[in-house]
Amino acid sequence: MTVVALVVIANAGSSVGLGASGNALIVTLSVAVYSAAALVFLLWFDAPVRITVALLLVMAAAAAAARHGDPTGTGGIGLYLGVAYAPLRLPRRTAAAVAGASVLLFDIALAIEAQNAAVFITVVTSGAALFFLFGLLLRTEQEQRDRADRLVVELERSREAEKASAALAERARISREMHDVLAHTLSALVMQLEALAIRADRGGDPRRLTEGLSRAHQLARDGLIEARQAVATLRGHAVPGPSALPDLVAQHEAATAAPCTLDVRGEPRPLAPEASLAVYRTVQEALTNARKHAPGAPVHVQLDWRPDGAVVEVHDGGGCRAAPLHEAGGGRGLTGLTERAAQLGGRLHAGPSDRGFRVRLEVPA
């Protein structure tokens, strides 16, 4: 609106001071047409390309007519403004074509009417090229600003997606940890209570029953401790790992009264927290399955430290079974551990061996 007002004032001023060579009617009509076209152009920002082209050409024709009505006036200002606005609203090639047509129309009027037409044409064409370049620079700046705004929005969306992904991963991790803890604890507790129920039905020694109840109570308490430990682990605290394997072996011996041995070979190497926890959970799950599927069988745990990581194997001497434990028992403990090992870049195998059943985990350093 300010631009239109400036053009109107400038041309009106020139029309007021018209001499004998000027034509006030032509100048007034030209200014009116130019102002109307410029007003529509500025207010109709999202006009179709054809309408925008037509408005710019009308403005150029009105500027040329104003110059015809007053050769000493300011009709060139209207031409320059239209040329500068063209690249702001139109595709670059279309804008260049419209600007070229506008300048050509003005130059034809100069060639017909002006003295020293070549000089005037050169000046007008050079000025129009300068204003067109200025419009292109403004357009480039606006595009860069819009691109920066889009990048900011995409970055915010990416951050939100990353947060959502991290939350889902954390939920999956919590579910996996709590599943392992509860599966181990409840399985051992159920077996202990079943054994107590059998002894009670057979009229067992009350002292043995009391001892069994004490062990069941201890299992439940240990389960609660492990659950709290799992929560603490998820909050960034220390995780149980290979160093806790002697405790698992001792617990298995106490619960089953069967021999359970641990053999550690090689020089210990640092493992990532998830890898350390995978070693601990694998041995824990294998011992639980041994109590469930091979009660009273001897168990041997072997931990081999290697330059590229660690390998832990759990053998039980309960005889050959036809199916892996996670299929035979109906649980998903070893299935979850297999998935955990794959996520760490390692692998887990569970199946019958020549002397019973073997669970083997390999994790990278």
PDB file of C-alpha atoms in Angstrom, residues 164-180 234 274 277 336 339-340 343:
ATOM      1  CA  ALA A 164       8.976 -41.402  21.766  1.00  0.00           C
ATOM      2  CA  SER A 165      11.341 -44.078  20.445  1.00  0.00           C
ATOM      3  CA  ALA A 166      13.491 -43.851  23.575  1.00  0.00           C
ATOM      4  CA  ALA A 167      10.380 -44.158  25.740  1.00  0.00           C
ATOM      5  CA  LEU A 168       9.247 -47.264  23.847  1.00  0.00           C
ATOM      6  CA  ALA A 169      12.715 -48.792  24.120  1.00  0.00           C
ATOM      7  CA  GLU A 170      12.770 -48.063  27.845  1.00  0.00           C
ATOM      8  CA  ARG A 171       9.348 -49.661  28.288  1.00  0.00           C
ATOM      9  CA  ALA A 172      10.530 -52.746  26.397  1.00  0.00           C
ATOM     10  CA  ARG A 173      13.650 -52.903  28.534  1.00  0.00           C
ATOM     11  CA  ILE A 174      11.630 -52.591  31.740  1.00  0.00           C
ATOM     12  CA  SER A 175       9.240 -55.317  30.563  1.00  0.00           C
ATOM     13  CA  ARG A 176      12.121 -57.629  29.683  1.00  0.00           C
ATOM     14  CA  GLU A 177      13.868 -57.109  33.010  1.00  0.00           C
ATOM     15  CA  MET A 178      10.744 -57.547  35.108  1.00  0.00           C
ATOM     16  CA  HIS A 179       9.798 -60.643  33.098  1.00  0.00           C
ATOM     17  CA  ASP A 180      13.185 -62.240  33.781  1.00  0.00           C
ATOM     18  CA  LEU A 234      17.011 -49.191  34.884  1.00  0.00           C
ATOM     19  CA  GLU A 274      23.625 -54.824  28.945  1.00  0.00           C
ATOM     20  CA  LEU A 277      23.279 -58.334  32.611  1.00  0.00           C
ATOM     21  CA  GLY A 336      13.650 -63.347  25.453  1.00  0.00           C
ATOM     22  CA  GLU A 339      16.392 -61.680  21.448  1.00  0.00           C
ATOM     23  CA  ARG A 340      18.485 -59.801  24.009  1.00  0.00           C
ATOM     24  CA  GLN A 343      20.392 -56.961  20.109  1.00  0.00           C
TER      25      GLN A 343
END
